[in-house]
XYZ file of C-alpha atoms in Angstrom:
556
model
C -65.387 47.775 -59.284
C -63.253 45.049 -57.911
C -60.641 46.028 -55.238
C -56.611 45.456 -56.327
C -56.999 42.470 -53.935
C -59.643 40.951 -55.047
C -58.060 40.321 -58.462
C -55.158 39.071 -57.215
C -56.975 36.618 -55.281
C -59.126 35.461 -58.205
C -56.734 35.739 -60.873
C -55.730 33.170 -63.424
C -52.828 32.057 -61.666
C -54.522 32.049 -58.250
C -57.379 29.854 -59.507
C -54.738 27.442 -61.279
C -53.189 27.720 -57.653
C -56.567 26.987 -56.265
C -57.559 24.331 -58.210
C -54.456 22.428 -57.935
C -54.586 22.386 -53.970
C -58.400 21.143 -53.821
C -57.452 18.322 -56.403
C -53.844 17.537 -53.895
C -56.375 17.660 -50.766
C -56.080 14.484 -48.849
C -60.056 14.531 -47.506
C -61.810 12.245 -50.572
C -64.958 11.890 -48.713
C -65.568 15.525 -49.417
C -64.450 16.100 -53.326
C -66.724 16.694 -56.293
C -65.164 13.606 -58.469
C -67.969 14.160 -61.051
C -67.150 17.944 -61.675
C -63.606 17.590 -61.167
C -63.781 15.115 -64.476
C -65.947 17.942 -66.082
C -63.563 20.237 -65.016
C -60.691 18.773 -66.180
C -62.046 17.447 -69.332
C -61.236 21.219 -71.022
C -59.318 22.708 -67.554
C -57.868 25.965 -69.763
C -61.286 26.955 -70.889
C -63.272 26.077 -67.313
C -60.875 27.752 -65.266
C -60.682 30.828 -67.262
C -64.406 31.255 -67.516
C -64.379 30.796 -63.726
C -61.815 33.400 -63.215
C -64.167 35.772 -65.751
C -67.217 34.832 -63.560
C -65.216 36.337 -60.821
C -64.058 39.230 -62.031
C -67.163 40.124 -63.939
C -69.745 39.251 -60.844
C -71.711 36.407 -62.248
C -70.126 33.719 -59.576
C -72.889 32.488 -57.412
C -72.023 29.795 -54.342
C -74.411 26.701 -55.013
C -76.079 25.044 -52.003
C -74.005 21.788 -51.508
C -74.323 18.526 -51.115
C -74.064 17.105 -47.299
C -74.326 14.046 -45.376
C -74.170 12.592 -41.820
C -71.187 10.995 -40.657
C -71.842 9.385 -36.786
C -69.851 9.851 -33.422
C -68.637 8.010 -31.166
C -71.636 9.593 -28.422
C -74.074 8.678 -31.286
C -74.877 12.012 -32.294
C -73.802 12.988 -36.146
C -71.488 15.225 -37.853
C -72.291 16.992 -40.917
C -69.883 16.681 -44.062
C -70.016 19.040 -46.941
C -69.323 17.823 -50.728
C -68.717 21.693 -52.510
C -69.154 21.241 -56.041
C -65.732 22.008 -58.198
C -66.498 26.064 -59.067
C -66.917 26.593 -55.051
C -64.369 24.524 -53.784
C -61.595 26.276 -55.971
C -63.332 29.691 -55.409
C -63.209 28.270 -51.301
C -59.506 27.744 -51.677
C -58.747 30.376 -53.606
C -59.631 32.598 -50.798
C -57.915 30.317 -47.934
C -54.469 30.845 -50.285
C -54.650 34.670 -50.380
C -55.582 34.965 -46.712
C -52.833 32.206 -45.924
C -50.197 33.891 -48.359
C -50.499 37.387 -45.705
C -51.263 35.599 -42.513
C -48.259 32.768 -42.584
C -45.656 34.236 -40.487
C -47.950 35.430 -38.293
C -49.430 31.843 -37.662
C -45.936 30.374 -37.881
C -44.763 32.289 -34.336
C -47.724 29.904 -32.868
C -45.731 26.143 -34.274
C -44.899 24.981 -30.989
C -48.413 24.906 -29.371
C -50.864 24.309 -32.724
C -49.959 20.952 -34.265
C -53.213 20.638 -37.019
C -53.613 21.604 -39.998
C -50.185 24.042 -39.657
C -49.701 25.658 -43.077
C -47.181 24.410 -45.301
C -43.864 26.685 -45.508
C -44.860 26.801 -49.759
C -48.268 28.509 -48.772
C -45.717 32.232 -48.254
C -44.969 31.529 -51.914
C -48.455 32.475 -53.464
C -48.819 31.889 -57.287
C -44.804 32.030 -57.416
C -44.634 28.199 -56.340
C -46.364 27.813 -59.685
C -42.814 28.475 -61.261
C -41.158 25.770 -59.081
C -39.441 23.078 -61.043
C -40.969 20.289 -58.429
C -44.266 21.089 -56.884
C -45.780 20.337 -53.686
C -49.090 21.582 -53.673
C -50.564 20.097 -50.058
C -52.009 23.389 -48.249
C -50.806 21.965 -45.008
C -47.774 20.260 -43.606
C -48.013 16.692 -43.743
C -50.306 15.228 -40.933
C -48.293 12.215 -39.960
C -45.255 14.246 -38.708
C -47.948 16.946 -37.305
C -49.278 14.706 -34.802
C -46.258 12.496 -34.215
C -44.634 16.474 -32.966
C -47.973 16.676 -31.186
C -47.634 13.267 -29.103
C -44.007 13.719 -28.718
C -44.424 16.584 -27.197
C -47.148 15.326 -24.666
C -45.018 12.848 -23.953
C -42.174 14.559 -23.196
C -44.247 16.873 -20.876
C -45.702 13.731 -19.604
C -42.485 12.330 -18.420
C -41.395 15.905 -16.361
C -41.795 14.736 -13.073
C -43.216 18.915 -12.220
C -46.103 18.113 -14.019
C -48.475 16.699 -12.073
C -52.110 17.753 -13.826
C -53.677 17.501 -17.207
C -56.661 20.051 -18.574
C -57.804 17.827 -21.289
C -60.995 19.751 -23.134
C -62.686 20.485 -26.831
C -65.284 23.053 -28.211
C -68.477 21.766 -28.421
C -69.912 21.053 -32.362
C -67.000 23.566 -33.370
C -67.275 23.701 -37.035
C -71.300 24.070 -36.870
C -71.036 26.875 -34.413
C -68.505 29.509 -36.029
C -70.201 32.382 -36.525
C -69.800 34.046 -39.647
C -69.239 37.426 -38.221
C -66.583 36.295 -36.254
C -64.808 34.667 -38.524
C -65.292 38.288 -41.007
C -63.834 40.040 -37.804
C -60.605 38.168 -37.343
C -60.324 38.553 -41.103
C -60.383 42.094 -40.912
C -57.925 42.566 -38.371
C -55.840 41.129 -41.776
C -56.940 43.641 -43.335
C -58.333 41.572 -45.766
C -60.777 43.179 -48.590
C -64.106 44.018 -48.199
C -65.413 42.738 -51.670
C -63.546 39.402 -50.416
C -64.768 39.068 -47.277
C -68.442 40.090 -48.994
C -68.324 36.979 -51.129
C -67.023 34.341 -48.331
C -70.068 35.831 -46.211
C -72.269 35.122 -49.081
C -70.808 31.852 -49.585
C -70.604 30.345 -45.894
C -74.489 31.285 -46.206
C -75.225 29.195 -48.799
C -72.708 26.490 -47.701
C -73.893 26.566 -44.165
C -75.965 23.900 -42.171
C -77.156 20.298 -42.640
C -78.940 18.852 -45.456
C -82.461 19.665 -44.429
C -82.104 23.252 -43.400
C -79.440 26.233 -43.756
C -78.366 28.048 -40.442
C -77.843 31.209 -41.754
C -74.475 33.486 -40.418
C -73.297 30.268 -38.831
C -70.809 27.292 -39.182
C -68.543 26.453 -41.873
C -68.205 23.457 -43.888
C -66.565 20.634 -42.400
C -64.451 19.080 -45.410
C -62.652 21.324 -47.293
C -59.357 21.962 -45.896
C -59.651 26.058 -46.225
C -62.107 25.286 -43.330
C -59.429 24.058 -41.463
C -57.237 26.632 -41.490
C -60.512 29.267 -41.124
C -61.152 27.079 -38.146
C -57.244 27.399 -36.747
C -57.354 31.037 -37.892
C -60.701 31.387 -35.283
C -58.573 29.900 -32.531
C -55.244 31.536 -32.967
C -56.008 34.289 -30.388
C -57.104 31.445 -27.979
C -53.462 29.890 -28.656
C -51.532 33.290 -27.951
C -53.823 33.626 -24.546
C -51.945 30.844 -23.276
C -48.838 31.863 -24.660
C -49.435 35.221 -22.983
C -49.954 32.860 -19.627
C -46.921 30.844 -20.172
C -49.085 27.991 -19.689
C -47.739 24.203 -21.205
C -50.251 24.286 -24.142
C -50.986 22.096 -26.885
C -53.684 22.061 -29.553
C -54.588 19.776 -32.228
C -57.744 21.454 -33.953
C -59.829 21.572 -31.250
C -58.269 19.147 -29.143
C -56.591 21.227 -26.329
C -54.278 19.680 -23.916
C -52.735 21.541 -21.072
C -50.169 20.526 -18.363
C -49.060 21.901 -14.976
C -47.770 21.329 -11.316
C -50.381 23.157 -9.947
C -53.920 22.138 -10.250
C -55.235 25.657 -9.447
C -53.480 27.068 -12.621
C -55.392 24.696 -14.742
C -58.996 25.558 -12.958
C -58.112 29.527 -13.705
C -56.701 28.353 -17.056
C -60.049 26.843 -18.023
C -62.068 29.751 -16.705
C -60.516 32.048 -18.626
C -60.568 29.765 -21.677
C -64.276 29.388 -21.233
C -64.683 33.183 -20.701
C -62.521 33.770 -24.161
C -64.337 31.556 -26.208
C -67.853 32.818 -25.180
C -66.843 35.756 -26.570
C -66.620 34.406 -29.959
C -70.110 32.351 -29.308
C -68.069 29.220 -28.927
C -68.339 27.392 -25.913
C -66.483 24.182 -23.832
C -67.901 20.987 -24.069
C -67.971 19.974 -21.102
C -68.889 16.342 -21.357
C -65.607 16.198 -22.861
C -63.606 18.590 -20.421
C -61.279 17.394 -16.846
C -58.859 18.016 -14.766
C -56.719 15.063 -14.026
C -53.541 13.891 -12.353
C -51.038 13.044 -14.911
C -50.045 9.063 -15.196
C -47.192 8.718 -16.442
C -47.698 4.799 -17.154
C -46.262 3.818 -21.097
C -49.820 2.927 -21.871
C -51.046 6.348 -20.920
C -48.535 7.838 -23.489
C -50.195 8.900 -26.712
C -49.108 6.501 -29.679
C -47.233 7.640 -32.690
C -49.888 7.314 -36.338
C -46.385 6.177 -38.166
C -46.824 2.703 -38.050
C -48.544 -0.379 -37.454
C -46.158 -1.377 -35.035
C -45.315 -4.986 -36.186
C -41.494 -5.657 -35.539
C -40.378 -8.853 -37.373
C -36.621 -10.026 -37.317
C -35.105 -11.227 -40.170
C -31.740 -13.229 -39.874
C -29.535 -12.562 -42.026
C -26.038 -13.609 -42.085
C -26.084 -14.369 -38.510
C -27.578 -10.690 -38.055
C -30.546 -9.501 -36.844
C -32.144 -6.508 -38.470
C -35.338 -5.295 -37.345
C -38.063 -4.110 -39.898
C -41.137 -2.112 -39.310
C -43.899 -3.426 -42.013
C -45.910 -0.085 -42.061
C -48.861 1.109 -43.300
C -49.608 4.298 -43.945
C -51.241 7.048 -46.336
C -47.864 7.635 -48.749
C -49.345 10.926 -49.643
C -48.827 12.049 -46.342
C -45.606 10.980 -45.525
C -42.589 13.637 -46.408
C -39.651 12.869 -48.405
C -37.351 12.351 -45.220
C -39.705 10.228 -43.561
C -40.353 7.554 -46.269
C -36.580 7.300 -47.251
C -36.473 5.869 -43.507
C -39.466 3.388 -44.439
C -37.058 -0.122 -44.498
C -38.771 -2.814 -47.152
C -38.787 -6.053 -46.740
C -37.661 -9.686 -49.055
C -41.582 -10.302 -49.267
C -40.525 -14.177 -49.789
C -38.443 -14.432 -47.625
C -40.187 -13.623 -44.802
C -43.450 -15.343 -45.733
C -43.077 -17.462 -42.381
C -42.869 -13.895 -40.557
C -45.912 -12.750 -41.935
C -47.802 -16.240 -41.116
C -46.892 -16.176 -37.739
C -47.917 -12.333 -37.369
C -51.093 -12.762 -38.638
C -51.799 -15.577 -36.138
C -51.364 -13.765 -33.133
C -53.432 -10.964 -34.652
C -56.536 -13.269 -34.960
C -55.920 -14.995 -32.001
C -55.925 -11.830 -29.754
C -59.072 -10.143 -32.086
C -60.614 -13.478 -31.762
C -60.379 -12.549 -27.870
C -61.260 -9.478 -28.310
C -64.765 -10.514 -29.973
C -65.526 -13.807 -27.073
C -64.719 -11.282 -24.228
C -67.445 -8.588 -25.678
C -69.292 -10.193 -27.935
C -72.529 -10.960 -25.266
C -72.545 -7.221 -23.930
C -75.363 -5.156 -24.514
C -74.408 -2.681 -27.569
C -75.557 0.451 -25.440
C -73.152 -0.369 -22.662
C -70.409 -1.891 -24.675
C -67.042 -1.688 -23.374
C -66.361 -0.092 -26.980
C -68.319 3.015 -25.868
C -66.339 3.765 -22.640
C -62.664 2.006 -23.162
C -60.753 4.222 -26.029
C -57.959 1.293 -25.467
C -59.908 -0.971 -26.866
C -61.518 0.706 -29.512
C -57.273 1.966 -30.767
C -56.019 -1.545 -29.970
C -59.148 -3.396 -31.692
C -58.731 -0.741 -35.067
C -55.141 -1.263 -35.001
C -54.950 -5.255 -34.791
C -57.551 -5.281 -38.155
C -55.228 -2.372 -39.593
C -52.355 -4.746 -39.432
C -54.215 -7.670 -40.516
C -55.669 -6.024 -43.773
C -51.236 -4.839 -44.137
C -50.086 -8.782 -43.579
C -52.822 -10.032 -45.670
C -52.604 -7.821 -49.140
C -48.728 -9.028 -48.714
C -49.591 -12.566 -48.266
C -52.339 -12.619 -51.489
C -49.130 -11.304 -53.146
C -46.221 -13.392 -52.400
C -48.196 -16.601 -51.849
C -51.846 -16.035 -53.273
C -53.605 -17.084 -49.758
C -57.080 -16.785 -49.064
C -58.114 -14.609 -46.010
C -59.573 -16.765 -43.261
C -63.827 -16.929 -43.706
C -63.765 -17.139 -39.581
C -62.477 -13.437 -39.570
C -65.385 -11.719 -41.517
C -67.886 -12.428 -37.557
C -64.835 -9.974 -36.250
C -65.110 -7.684 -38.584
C -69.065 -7.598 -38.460
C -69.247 -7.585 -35.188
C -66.367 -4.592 -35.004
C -68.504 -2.598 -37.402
C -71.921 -3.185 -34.971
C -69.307 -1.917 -32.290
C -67.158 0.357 -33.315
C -69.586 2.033 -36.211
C -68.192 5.432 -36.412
C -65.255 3.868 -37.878
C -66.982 1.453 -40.177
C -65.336 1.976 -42.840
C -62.158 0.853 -41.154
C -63.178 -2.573 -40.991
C -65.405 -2.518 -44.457
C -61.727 -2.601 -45.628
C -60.733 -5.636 -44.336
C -63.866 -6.917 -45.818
C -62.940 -6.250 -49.491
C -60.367 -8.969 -49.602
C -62.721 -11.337 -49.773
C -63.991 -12.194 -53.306
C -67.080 -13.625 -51.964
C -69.306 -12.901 -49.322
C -72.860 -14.506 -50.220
C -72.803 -16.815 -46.981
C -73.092 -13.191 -45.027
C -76.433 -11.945 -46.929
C -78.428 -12.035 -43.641
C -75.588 -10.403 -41.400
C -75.489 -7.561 -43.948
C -79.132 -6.971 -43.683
C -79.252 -7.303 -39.827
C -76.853 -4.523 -39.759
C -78.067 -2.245 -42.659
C -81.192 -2.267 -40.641
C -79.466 -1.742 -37.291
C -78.365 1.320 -38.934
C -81.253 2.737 -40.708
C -80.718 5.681 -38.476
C -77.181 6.325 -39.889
C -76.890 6.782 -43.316
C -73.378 6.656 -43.522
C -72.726 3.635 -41.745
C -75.281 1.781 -43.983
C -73.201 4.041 -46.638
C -70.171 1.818 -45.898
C -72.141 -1.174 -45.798
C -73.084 -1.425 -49.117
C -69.526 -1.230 -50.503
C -69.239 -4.705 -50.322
C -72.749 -5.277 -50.024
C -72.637 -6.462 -53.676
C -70.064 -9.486 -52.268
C -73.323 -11.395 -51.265
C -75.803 -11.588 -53.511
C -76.064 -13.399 -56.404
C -77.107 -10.991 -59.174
C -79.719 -12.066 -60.472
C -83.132 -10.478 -62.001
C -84.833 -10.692 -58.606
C -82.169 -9.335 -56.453
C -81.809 -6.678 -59.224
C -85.394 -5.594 -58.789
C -85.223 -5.523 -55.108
C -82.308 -2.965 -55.227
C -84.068 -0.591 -58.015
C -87.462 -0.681 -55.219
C -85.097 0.065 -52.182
C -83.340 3.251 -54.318
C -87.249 4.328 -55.153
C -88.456 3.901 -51.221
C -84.977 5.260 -49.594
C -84.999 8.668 -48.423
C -81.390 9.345 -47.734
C -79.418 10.166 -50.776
C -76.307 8.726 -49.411
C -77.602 5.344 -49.061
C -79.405 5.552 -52.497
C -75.783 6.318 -53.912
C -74.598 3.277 -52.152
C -77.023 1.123 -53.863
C -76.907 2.621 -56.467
C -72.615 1.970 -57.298
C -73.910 -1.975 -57.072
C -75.681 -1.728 -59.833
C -73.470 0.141 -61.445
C -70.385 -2.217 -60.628
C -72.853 -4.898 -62.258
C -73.623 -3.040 -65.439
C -73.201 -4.280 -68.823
C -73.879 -2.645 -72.451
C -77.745 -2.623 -73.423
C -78.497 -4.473 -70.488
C -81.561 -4.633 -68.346
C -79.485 -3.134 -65.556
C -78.662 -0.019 -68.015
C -82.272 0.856 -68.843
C -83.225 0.343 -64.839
C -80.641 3.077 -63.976
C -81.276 5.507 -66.877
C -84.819 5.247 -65.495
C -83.579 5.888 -61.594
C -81.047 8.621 -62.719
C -83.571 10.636 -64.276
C -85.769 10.270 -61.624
C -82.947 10.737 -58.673
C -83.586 14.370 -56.767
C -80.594 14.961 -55.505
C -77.958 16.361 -58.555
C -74.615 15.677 -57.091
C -76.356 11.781 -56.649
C -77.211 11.982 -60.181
C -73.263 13.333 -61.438
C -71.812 11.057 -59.094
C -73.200 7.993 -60.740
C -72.312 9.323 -64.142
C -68.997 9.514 -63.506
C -68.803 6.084 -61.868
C -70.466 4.776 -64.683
C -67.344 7.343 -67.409
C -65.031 5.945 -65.406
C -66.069 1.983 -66.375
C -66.642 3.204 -69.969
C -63.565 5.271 -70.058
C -64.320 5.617 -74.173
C -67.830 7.363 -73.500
C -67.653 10.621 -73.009
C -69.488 12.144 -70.103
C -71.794 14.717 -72.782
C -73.086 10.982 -73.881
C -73.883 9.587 -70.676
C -75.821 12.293 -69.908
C -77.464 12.212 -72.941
C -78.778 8.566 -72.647
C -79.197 9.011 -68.890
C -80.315 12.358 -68.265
């Protein structure tokens, strides 16, 4: 029989609860899309037989669907897709444990800057009766690590300080154990039957695609493993409290600051000594003690905006105005009332003269570093130019959406080398600079650079991944280039890169054609399920008037 907890957690209203924070959750790369349209196609029903599954037993985690996302070392992450039943039953959990851990975690604010719980999270189900709604899980990440570099910065600039402990935990989301995690849990004196079924999940959730590490590592995507991940480190954070040391954490990111550089050796010894005992260790190829420069470009930058100050005269006044860019979903309400917008028209000079400078100094950039050999690339040792180099294109893609609106201009064919030649550089942010590439309308001049670098990549699936979202841009669609694709999804091994090809043809679909019968004939064939749903819906969503029972039906 199911403990008084346990039905609280699982009720109707916590699974509501639930399901309404995984669909708010700002990490896309990692949601279901083709069982949240399921889902939500009869939500009432679905989420009450889910809640019954619960209740009665019958729930069973499914093993999901993962893929390899690269570093900047070259080595590869793995990220976890959780189909729509796990992820709410995932979150579900994280809410209840949240709901009787938050002002325990909120005496820790001033040292712990990610993924901080949002004040609502104390609520429970009772937000549900709110009249306005914010469902995020965590505080808004903009103004989380804007507090975080402030407050390096203002540590930075004590002249005391005179040494920074800058260190990380080595593969931390693959190496939580399980029974760690179920410890600290249980100091919450959270339920048994709960903790039973996250153990049982975790199992089936845990490891890479090829092979589950059983009683180890959590999935990295979800945000309840972010706060399972901050809840694993808390009594890390209250260690240096206890020390009075100047501490500050983002994830695993762990700054600290002092006078003395002794403190800081002792500080990390005991760190290292702490974390051992949870079978986490230091990674030390990303761990030193330095002296503190205190140099403006040392300074950590604010994620705000893109920086771009552009005067506009006005009545013999100048007024400055920051064009910003930024993820609106993760800006508060305070912070975007102070977001100043601009006459787009009238300051269509402006924006021609900004986006000249940026090409001229990417343009640099690329004839400065273009001739190096990739493995020693001054990309792969100078984070400078890797944050100055991402946040020149960031600006450009800004400057140039406003420009194809006010004034319907063309973006500059000489760019796309940069942005090719950024990807072959900086390719565990790809997908950065794929964006700028979507502005153009056509790309077929490129066909061979695309290639060169799919096949540069073969060893990273998600960089090839990235690729072929505009991969369609260059090719000329006809039969032959259509049969090439349908041979590389039947040869490809990684399901990622199948999907990839597979959304061209897909984008290039039309009703009874050719195309059609080639991908009913691939779908049916395609191994991996969540490939399968994932098309499905990408094909629902440009038939909105078919309903997904059909497509299945004719493809399945």
């Amino acid at each position: 029989m199911n403990s008084k907890e346990f039905k609280k957690c699982f009720s109707a209203d916590s699974i509501l609860l639930a399901w309404e924070r995984v669909i708010a959750s700002v990490g896309t790369d990692a949601k279901d899309y083709f069982g949240i349209s399921v889902f939500n196609s009869d939500l009432t029903q679905n989420l009450k037989n889910l809640t019954e599954e619960l209740d009665s037993g019958k729930y069973n985690p499914t093993r999901p669907f993962k893929y390899f996302e690269p570093k900047i070392n070259g080595t590869q992450r793995t990220k976890t897709v959780l189909g729509i039943k796990d992820a709410i039953v995932y979150q579900a959990i994280a809410n209840h444990v949240a709901e009787i851990t938050y002002d325990h975690f909120s005496e820790t604010r001033h040292f712990v800057f990610g993924s901080v719980l949002s004040p609502d999270v104390k609520k429970g189900v009772k937000l549900l009766e709110d009249d306005v709604i914010d469902y995020y899980f965590f505080e808004y990440y903009v103004s989380l690590y804007n507090r975080f570099v402030q407050s390096i910065n203002e540590t930075v600039d004590k002249r005391s300080i005179k040494y920074q402990l800058e260190t990380d935990i080595t593969s931390f989301f693959d190496t939580i154990p399980h029974s760690t995690l179920i410890i600290e849990l249980n100091e919450f004196k959270i339920a048994n039957d709960i903790l039973q079924l996250l153990g049982k999940c975790l199992n089936f959730w845990s490891g890479t695609r090829d092979l589950q590490t059983i009683g180890v590592g959590i999935p990295q995507g979800p945000a309840a493993s972010y706060f399972f991940a901050n809840l694993i480190l808390d009594s890390l954070d209250r260690l240096a409290m206890k020390n009075g040391l100047t501490y500050y954490r983002f994830m695993d990111d762990i700054r600290i600051y002092d006078s003395n550089k002794n403190t800081l050796n002792s500080a990390l010894i005991s760190f290292d000594r702490h974390l051992k005992s949870k079978s986490l260790s230091i990674n030390i190829k990303k761990t030193s003690i330095q002296e503190v420069e205190r140099s403006d470009s040392e300074k950590g930058r604010l994620l705000d905006a893109s920086g771009i100050k552009i005067k506009k005269h006005k009545k013999s006044k100048e007024i400055d105005v920051d064009i910003l860019e930024h993820d609106s979903s993760q800006i508060s309400g305070d912070e975007e009332k102070n977001i100043k917008s601009l006459d787009k028209r009238e300051a269509l000079s402006f924006y021609y003269d900004a986006i000249e400078e940026i090409e001229n100094e990417l343009v640099d950039i690329y004839h400065n570093t273009k001739d190096e050999n990739i493995l020693e690339s001054s990309f792969l040792k100078d984070v400078k130019l890797v944050r100055r180099f991402l946040t020149l294109a960031q600006k450009w893609r800004l400057i140039t959406q406003n420009l194809i609106d006010i004034d319907d201009k063309v973006p500059d064919y000489e760019m796309v080398d940069i942005w090719l030649f950024g990807i072959s550089r900086i390719f565990w942010k790809a997908n950065n600079l794929i964006w700028n590439l979507t502005y153009y309308l056509d790309l077929k001049d490129y066909n061979d650079e695309f290639n060169n670098l799919i096949n540069d990549f073969k060893d990273y699936e998600w960089v090839q991944y990235q690729l072929l979202a505009v991969y369609g841009k260059t090719l000329d669609f006809n039969s032959q280039k259509v049969n090439s694709i349908i041979k590389k999804i039947s040869k490809e091994k990684s399901p990622l890169v199948r999907l990839g090809y597979y959304k061209i043809l897909v984008e290039k679909i039309k009703a009874n054609s050719q195309i059609a019968d080639s991908l009913s004939y691939l779908i049916k064939s395609e191994p991996e399920i969540y490939v399968q749903e994932t098309v499905l819906n990408l094909i629902h969503q440009k038939n909105l008037n078919i309903p997904i029972d059909n497509l299945k039906s004719w493809f399945l």
